[in-house]
């Protein structure tokens, strides 16, 4: 006790250097900021009945067979015969089913890396690239692409005028280019991050556009990180659900996807990456060799209970696809509401997101207006990048009654 009294703790600051890249981040992560605004509104208006069509979180209950499979597996862990620890037997079965059910055997099971979801994988992939690798990303885009690149030291400071980070190539996706970017601006990049269907715009690239993208990456020796987390929502036969439907993609593309939106696993956490053997570094080393080392070094595997659920999903795709249709019907209701209000929108057909345009206005101002006047939570487009300014994103993830009520409120406020 006497020794503790003699120690001046105030004179012992942490001397370990901080990752200086955190100081470059220009703002808090988008969705916690939205949640803070929601809380402030509810604190000031405790009787308000907010409807959230902001964050893309699934709301529909799991189909019975999937919930039952996880429950049975969890119960089995309480028995000597059913208990498993590291390396559950289910992972091999899950990889095999993903290769067959999702990719129709275009991908081999040993080219599938099971994980706890796309967001985590997109962060882990930063370990794969050399320290000087330059990143290009769609704009607007899922914030993880840019923020993880900044944290990994692949950028300079954020330019206060452009709201873009120096050293990162932004590929604007706007109504003027049909939300498919001019790829030539990314010629000097080493890695292209591409989300399809796009979050937040809801745009979905055609086979011809993705063929152009793959050819561009191969010509310039680039890795394509293809985020297909929303591929289950594609209904247009001219829009591929996997980048590997494009000839040559196996030589340059890593695909990241998830059970989150496909099957309502946002809280259960299960996803996967694919990296074909044909994708190789300049020295001939297979990229999947290094990716496997990353996964074995800093990841201990997806929850065995989640994997049991994933297997059940692939064994019960009919009810899973009915839930996807349920959300797409919600998106149709949103689109019809916007048409009645004479408000321009994009997306919402091959994706659960509708990108709503308010030309000349600040995205956060529109967000605040819809929050206060309609008591509906959306997502400001500018939170996904500078090219999202003037837009808000409306999510189709919600219970039908809530979506109908949100549409009624929007019409009451905006319909002339």
Coordinates of C-alpha atoms in Angstrom, one line a residue:
X1 CA 0.0 0.0 0.0
X2 CA 2.8 2.4 0.9
X3 CA 4.5 1.6 -2.5
X4 CA 1.3 2.5 -4.4
X5 CA 1.1 5.8 -2.6
X6 CA 4.6 6.8 -3.6
X7 CA 4.0 6.2 -7.3
X8 CA 2.9 9.3 -9.3
X9 CA 0.6 7.8 -11.9
X10 CA 0.0 11.1 -13.6
X11 CA 3.7 11.1 -14.6
X12 CA 3.4 7.8 -16.5
X13 CA 1.8 8.5 -19.9
X14 CA 1.7 5.8 -22.6
X15 CA 4.8 6.2 -24.7
X16 CA 3.8 3.6 -27.3
X17 CA 3.4 5.4 -30.6
X18 CA -0.2 5.7 -31.8
X19 CA -1.2 4.6 -35.3
X20 CA -0.9 8.1 -36.7
X21 CA -3.5 7.3 -39.4
X22 CA -6.4 7.5 -37.0
X23 CA -5.7 11.2 -36.8
X24 CA -6.4 11.4 -40.5
X25 CA -10.0 10.2 -40.2
X26 CA -12.2 13.1 -40.9
X27 CA -15.3 12.1 -39.0
X28 CA -16.9 9.4 -36.9
X29 CA -18.1 6.2 -38.7
X30 CA -21.4 7.0 -40.4
X31 CA -23.9 4.8 -38.6
X32 CA -22.9 5.6 -35.0
X33 CA -23.4 9.3 -36.0
X34 CA -26.9 8.4 -37.2
X35 CA -27.7 6.5 -34.0
X36 CA -26.5 9.6 -32.0
X37 CA -28.9 11.8 -34.0
X38 CA -31.7 9.3 -33.4
X39 CA -31.1 9.3 -29.7
X40 CA -31.0 13.1 -29.5
X41 CA -34.3 13.3 -31.3
X42 CA -35.9 10.7 -29.1
X43 CA -34.6 12.4 -25.9
X44 CA -36.2 15.6 -27.1
X45 CA -39.4 13.8 -28.3
X46 CA -40.0 10.8 -26.1
X47 CA -43.4 10.1 -27.6
X48 CA -42.1 10.0 -31.1
X49 CA -42.6 6.7 -33.0
X50 CA -39.5 6.5 -35.2
X51 CA -39.4 4.2 -38.2
X52 CA -35.9 3.2 -39.2
X53 CA -35.2 2.8 -42.9
X54 CA -31.6 3.9 -42.4
X55 CA -29.1 1.2 -41.5
X56 CA -29.3 -1.9 -43.7
X57 CA -30.3 -4.2 -40.9
X58 CA -32.6 -7.2 -41.7
X59 CA -35.8 -7.4 -39.7
X60 CA -37.6 -10.6 -41.0
X61 CA -37.5 -13.7 -38.7
X62 CA -35.4 -16.6 -39.9
X63 CA -37.2 -19.5 -41.6
X64 CA -38.0 -22.2 -39.1
X65 CA -35.6 -24.9 -40.5
X66 CA -32.6 -22.5 -40.2
X67 CA -33.4 -21.4 -36.6
X68 CA -34.1 -25.1 -35.7
X69 CA -30.7 -26.2 -37.2
X70 CA -28.8 -23.7 -35.0
X71 CA -30.8 -24.6 -32.0
X72 CA -30.2 -28.3 -32.4
X73 CA -26.5 -27.7 -32.9
X74 CA -26.3 -25.5 -29.8
X75 CA -28.1 -28.2 -27.8
X76 CA -25.7 -30.8 -29.1
X77 CA -22.8 -28.8 -27.7
X78 CA -24.1 -29.9 -24.3
X79 CA -23.4 -33.5 -25.1
X80 CA -20.1 -35.4 -25.3
X81 CA -21.0 -36.6 -28.8
X82 CA -22.0 -33.2 -30.1
X83 CA -19.4 -31.0 -28.6
X84 CA -16.8 -29.3 -30.9
X85 CA -14.1 -26.7 -30.3
X86 CA -11.7 -25.3 -32.9
X87 CA -12.1 -26.4 -36.6
X88 CA -15.6 -27.7 -36.6
X89 CA -16.4 -30.4 -39.2
X90 CA -19.1 -28.1 -40.6
X91 CA -16.6 -25.8 -42.3
X92 CA -15.7 -28.3 -45.0
X93 CA -19.4 -29.1 -45.7
X94 CA -20.2 -25.4 -45.8
X95 CA -17.4 -24.6 -48.3
X96 CA -18.6 -27.4 -50.5
X97 CA -22.2 -26.2 -50.4
X98 CA -21.1 -22.6 -51.1
X99 CA -19.1 -23.7 -54.2
X100 CA -22.0 -25.7 -55.5
X101 CA -25.1 -23.7 -54.5
X102 CA -23.8 -20.2 -54.9
X103 CA -21.2 -20.7 -57.7
X104 CA -22.5 -23.7 -59.5
X105 CA -19.1 -25.3 -59.1
X106 CA -17.3 -22.4 -60.9
X107 CA -15.3 -22.1 -57.6
X108 CA -13.6 -25.0 -55.8
X109 CA -14.3 -25.5 -52.1
X110 CA -10.6 -24.8 -51.2
X111 CA -11.0 -21.4 -52.8
X112 CA -13.7 -20.4 -50.3
X113 CA -12.7 -18.7 -47.0
X114 CA -15.5 -18.9 -44.4
X115 CA -15.6 -15.8 -42.2
X116 CA -17.7 -13.8 -39.8
X117 CA -19.0 -11.4 -42.5
X118 CA -18.0 -9.1 -45.4
X119 CA -17.2 -6.0 -43.3
X120 CA -14.6 -7.9 -41.3
X121 CA -13.2 -9.4 -44.4
X122 CA -12.9 -6.1 -46.2
X123 CA -10.8 -4.9 -43.2
X124 CA -8.6 -8.0 -43.2
X125 CA -7.9 -7.7 -46.8
X126 CA -5.8 -4.6 -46.0
X127 CA -3.2 -7.0 -44.7
X128 CA -3.0 -8.7 -48.1
X129 CA -1.6 -5.7 -50.0
X130 CA 1.9 -4.3 -49.9
X131 CA 2.4 -1.1 -47.9
X132 CA 2.6 1.1 -51.0
X133 CA -0.5 -0.4 -52.7
X134 CA -2.8 2.4 -54.0
X135 CA -6.6 2.0 -53.6
X136 CA -9.4 3.1 -55.9
X137 CA -13.0 3.0 -54.9
X138 CA -16.4 3.9 -56.2
X139 CA -17.8 7.1 -54.9
X140 CA -20.2 7.0 -53.1
X141 CA -19.4 3.6 -51.5
X142 CA -19.6 1.6 -48.3
X143 CA -17.4 3.6 -45.8
X144 CA -15.3 0.5 -44.9
X145 CA -13.4 0.7 -48.2
X146 CA -12.1 4.2 -47.6
X147 CA -11.8 4.2 -43.8
X148 CA -9.9 0.9 -43.6
X149 CA -7.5 2.1 -46.3
X150 CA -6.9 5.3 -44.3
X151 CA -6.2 3.3 -41.1
X152 CA -3.9 1.0 -43.0
X153 CA -1.8 4.1 -44.1
X154 CA -2.8 4.1 -47.8
X155 CA -3.8 7.8 -47.8
X156 CA -2.8 11.3 -47.0
X157 CA -4.9 13.8 -45.2
X158 CA -8.5 14.5 -46.0
X159 CA -8.8 17.5 -48.4
X160 CA -11.2 20.0 -46.7
X161 CA -12.4 21.3 -50.1
X162 CA -13.0 18.0 -51.9
X163 CA -13.8 15.9 -48.8
X164 CA -11.5 13.2 -50.3
X165 CA -8.4 11.7 -48.9
X166 CA -5.2 12.4 -50.8
X167 CA -3.6 9.3 -52.2
X168 CA -6.9 7.4 -52.7
X169 CA -8.6 7.4 -56.2
X170 CA -12.3 8.2 -56.1
X171 CA -14.4 6.9 -59.1
X172 CA -17.6 9.0 -59.1
X173 CA -20.8 7.1 -59.7
X174 CA -23.5 9.6 -60.6
X175 CA -26.7 9.8 -62.6
X176 CA -24.7 11.3 -65.4
X177 CA -22.7 8.1 -65.9
X178 CA -25.5 5.7 -64.9
X179 CA -23.6 5.0 -61.7
X180 CA -20.9 3.1 -63.5
X181 CA -17.6 5.0 -63.1
X182 CA -15.1 6.1 -65.6
X183 CA -12.4 3.5 -64.9
X184 CA -9.6 5.4 -66.6
X185 CA -9.2 7.6 -63.5
X186 CA -8.1 4.4 -61.6
X187 CA -5.4 3.4 -64.1
X188 CA -2.6 3.9 -61.6
X189 CA -4.3 2.1 -58.7
X190 CA -3.2 -1.3 -57.5
X191 CA -6.5 -2.4 -56.0
X192 CA -10.1 -1.5 -57.1
X193 CA -12.9 -1.8 -54.6
X194 CA -16.2 -2.4 -56.4
X195 CA -19.6 -3.1 -54.8
X196 CA -22.3 -4.7 -56.9
X197 CA -25.2 -4.2 -56.5
X198 CA -23.9 -0.9 -55.1
X199 CA -24.4 0.3 -51.6
X200 CA -25.7 3.0 -51.3
X201 CA -26.9 3.8 -54.9
X202 CA -28.7 0.6 -55.6
X203 CA -27.2 0.5 -59.0
X204 CA -26.4 -2.8 -60.6
X205 CA -23.7 -3.3 -63.3
X206 CA -24.5 -5.2 -66.4
X207 CA -22.5 -8.1 -67.8
X208 CA -21.0 -5.7 -70.4
X209 CA -20.0 -3.3 -67.7
X210 CA -18.4 -5.9 -65.5
X211 CA -16.6 -7.3 -68.6
X212 CA -15.1 -3.9 -69.1
X213 CA -14.1 -3.8 -65.4
X214 CA -12.4 -7.2 -65.5
X215 CA -10.6 -6.3 -68.7
X216 CA -9.4 -3.0 -67.2
X217 CA -8.0 -4.7 -64.1
X218 CA -6.2 -7.4 -66.1
X219 CA -4.7 -4.8 -68.5
X220 CA -3.4 -2.8 -65.6
X221 CA -2.3 -5.7 -63.3
X222 CA -4.8 -4.8 -60.6
X223 CA -6.6 -6.8 -58.0
X224 CA -10.4 -6.4 -58.0
X225 CA -12.0 -6.6 -54.6
X226 CA -15.6 -7.4 -55.6
X227 CA -18.2 -7.0 -52.8
X228 CA -21.3 -8.9 -53.8
X229 CA -23.0 -8.8 -50.4
X230 CA -26.4 -7.8 -52.1
X231 CA -26.2 -10.2 -55.0
X232 CA -29.3 -12.2 -53.8
X233 CA -31.4 -9.1 -54.7
X234 CA -30.5 -9.2 -58.4
X235 CA -33.5 -10.0 -60.6
X236 CA -32.2 -8.7 -64.0
X237 CA -30.8 -11.6 -66.0
X238 CA -28.3 -9.2 -67.7
X239 CA -26.7 -8.5 -64.3
X240 CA -24.3 -11.2 -63.1
X241 CA -24.6 -12.2 -59.4
X242 CA -20.9 -13.2 -59.2
X243 CA -17.9 -11.6 -60.8
X244 CA -16.7 -15.1 -61.8
X245 CA -19.5 -15.2 -64.4
X246 CA -17.1 -12.9 -66.4
X247 CA -14.4 -14.6 -68.4
X248 CA -10.9 -13.8 -66.9
X249 CA -12.2 -12.7 -63.5
X250 CA -10.6 -15.6 -61.8
X251 CA -7.2 -14.2 -62.7
X252 CA -7.7 -10.9 -60.9
X253 CA -10.7 -10.9 -58.6
X254 CA -11.4 -11.6 -54.9
X255 CA -15.1 -11.8 -54.1
X256 CA -16.5 -11.0 -50.7
X257 CA -20.0 -11.8 -49.7
X258 CA -22.2 -12.7 -46.8
X259 CA -25.2 -14.4 -45.3
X260 CA -26.2 -11.2 -43.6
X261 CA -28.5 -9.8 -46.3
X262 CA -29.1 -13.1 -48.1
X263 CA -30.4 -14.9 -45.1
X264 CA -30.9 -12.3 -42.2
X265 CA -27.6 -13.2 -40.5
X266 CA -26.7 -9.6 -39.6
X267 CA -26.4 -10.6 -35.9
X268 CA -25.4 -14.2 -36.4
X269 CA -22.3 -13.2 -38.5
X270 CA -21.3 -15.5 -41.3
X271 CA -19.8 -14.7 -44.7
X272 CA -17.1 -15.8 -47.1
X273 CA -14.4 -14.7 -49.5
X274 CA -13.5 -16.5 -52.7
X275 CA -10.0 -16.3 -54.2
X276 CA -9.4 -18.6 -57.2
X277 CA -6.1 -20.4 -57.7
X278 CA -5.6 -18.6 -61.0
X279 CA -5.2 -15.3 -59.2
X280 CA -1.4 -14.9 -58.7
X281 CA 1.1 -12.2 -57.7
X282 CA 3.7 -11.1 -60.2
X283 CA 6.2 -13.7 -58.8
X284 CA 3.7 -16.5 -59.4
X285 CA 2.6 -17.0 -55.8
X286 CA -1.1 -17.7 -55.5
X287 CA -2.9 -14.8 -53.8
X288 CA -5.0 -17.4 -52.0
X289 CA -1.9 -18.7 -50.3
X290 CA -1.3 -15.3 -48.6
X291 CA -5.1 -14.9 -47.9
X292 CA -5.1 -18.3 -46.2
X293 CA -2.2 -17.2 -44.0
X294 CA -4.0 -14.1 -43.0
X295 CA -7.1 -16.0 -42.0
X296 CA -5.2 -18.6 -40.1
X297 CA -3.1 -16.0 -38.3
X298 CA -5.6 -13.4 -37.2
X299 CA -8.9 -15.3 -37.4
X300 CA -10.0 -18.4 -35.5
X301 CA -12.9 -19.3 -37.7
X302 CA -16.6 -18.4 -37.9
X303 CA -18.9 -19.6 -35.0
X304 CA -19.7 -23.3 -35.4
X305 CA -23.3 -22.5 -34.6
X306 CA -23.4 -19.9 -37.4
X307 CA -21.9 -22.4 -39.8
X308 CA -24.7 -24.9 -38.9
X309 CA -27.1 -22.1 -39.8
X310 CA -25.3 -21.4 -43.0
X311 CA -25.6 -25.0 -44.1
X312 CA -29.3 -24.9 -43.3
X313 CA -29.7 -21.8 -45.4
X314 CA -28.2 -23.5 -48.5
X315 CA -30.4 -26.5 -47.8
X316 CA -33.5 -24.3 -47.6
X317 CA -33.1 -21.7 -50.3
X318 CA -36.8 -21.5 -51.2
X319 CA -38.0 -19.8 -48.0
X320 CA -34.8 -17.7 -47.9
X321 CA -35.6 -16.4 -51.4
X322 CA -39.1 -15.6 -50.3
X323 CA -37.7 -13.2 -47.7
X324 CA -35.5 -11.6 -50.3
X325 CA -38.7 -11.0 -52.4
X326 CA -40.4 -9.6 -49.3
X327 CA -37.7 -6.9 -49.0
X328 CA -37.9 -6.2 -52.8
X329 CA -41.6 -5.6 -52.4
X330 CA -40.8 -3.1 -49.7
X331 CA -38.5 -1.4 -52.1
X332 CA -41.3 -1.3 -54.7
X333 CA -43.5 0.5 -52.2
X334 CA -40.8 3.0 -51.5
X335 CA -40.3 3.6 -55.3
X336 CA -44.1 4.1 -55.9
X337 CA -44.2 6.6 -53.0
X338 CA -41.4 8.6 -54.4
X339 CA -43.0 8.6 -57.9
X340 CA -46.3 9.9 -56.3
X341 CA -44.2 12.7 -54.7
X342 CA -42.5 13.5 -58.0
X343 CA -39.1 12.9 -56.3
X344 CA -36.3 11.5 -58.5
X345 CA -34.7 8.3 -57.3
X346 CA -32.4 5.5 -58.5
X347 CA -31.9 1.8 -57.6
X348 CA -34.4 -0.2 -55.6
X349 CA -34.9 -2.8 -58.3
X350 CA -31.9 -5.1 -58.1
X351 CA -31.0 -4.0 -54.6
X352 CA -32.7 -3.2 -51.3
X353 CA -31.6 0.4 -51.4
X354 CA -33.3 3.4 -53.1
X355 CA -31.1 6.4 -53.7
X356 CA -33.3 9.5 -53.5
X357 CA -32.1 12.8 -55.1
X358 CA -32.7 16.3 -53.7
X359 CA -30.6 18.4 -56.1
X360 CA -28.9 21.4 -54.6
X361 CA -29.6 20.3 -51.0
X362 CA -27.2 19.0 -48.3
X363 CA -27.8 15.4 -47.5
X364 CA -27.7 15.9 -43.8
X365 CA -30.3 18.7 -44.0
X366 CA -32.6 16.3 -45.9
X367 CA -31.9 13.6 -43.3
X368 CA -32.9 16.0 -40.5
X369 CA -36.0 17.2 -42.3
X370 CA -37.3 13.6 -42.9
X371 CA -36.4 12.7 -39.3
X372 CA -38.2 15.7 -37.7
X373 CA -41.1 16.0 -40.1
X374 CA -41.8 12.4 -40.9
X375 CA -40.1 10.6 -38.0
X376 CA -38.4 8.3 -40.5
X377 CA -34.7 7.6 -40.3
X378 CA -32.8 7.5 -43.6
X379 CA -29.1 7.6 -44.4
X380 CA -27.4 10.8 -45.8
X381 CA -25.8 10.0 -49.2
X382 CA -22.8 12.2 -48.5
X383 CA -21.9 9.9 -45.6
X384 CA -20.8 7.4 -48.3
X385 CA -18.6 9.9 -50.1
X386 CA -18.6 13.3 -51.8
X387 CA -20.5 12.1 -54.8
X388 CA -23.4 11.2 -52.5
X389 CA -24.1 14.8 -51.7
X390 CA -27.7 15.7 -52.4
X391 CA -29.0 12.2 -51.9
X392 CA -30.4 10.1 -49.0
X393 CA -30.6 6.3 -49.0
X394 CA -33.8 4.6 -48.0
X395 CA -33.5 0.9 -47.0
X396 CA -36.1 -1.7 -47.7
X397 CA -35.2 -3.7 -44.6
X398 CA -38.2 -3.3 -42.4
X399 CA -41.4 -4.9 -41.4
X400 CA -44.2 -4.3 -44.0
X401 CA -46.4 -2.4 -41.7
X402 CA -43.6 0.0 -40.8
X403 CA -42.7 0.5 -44.5
X404 CA -46.3 1.2 -45.4
X405 CA -46.5 3.8 -42.5
X406 CA -43.2 5.4 -43.5
X407 CA -44.5 5.7 -47.0
X408 CA -47.7 7.3 -45.8
X409 CA -45.7 9.9 -43.7
X410 CA -43.4 10.7 -46.6
X411 CA -46.4 11.3 -48.9
X412 CA -48.0 13.5 -46.3
X413 CA -44.9 15.7 -46.1
X414 CA -43.6 15.7 -49.7
X415 CA -46.6 15.2 -52.0
X416 CA -47.7 18.4 -53.6

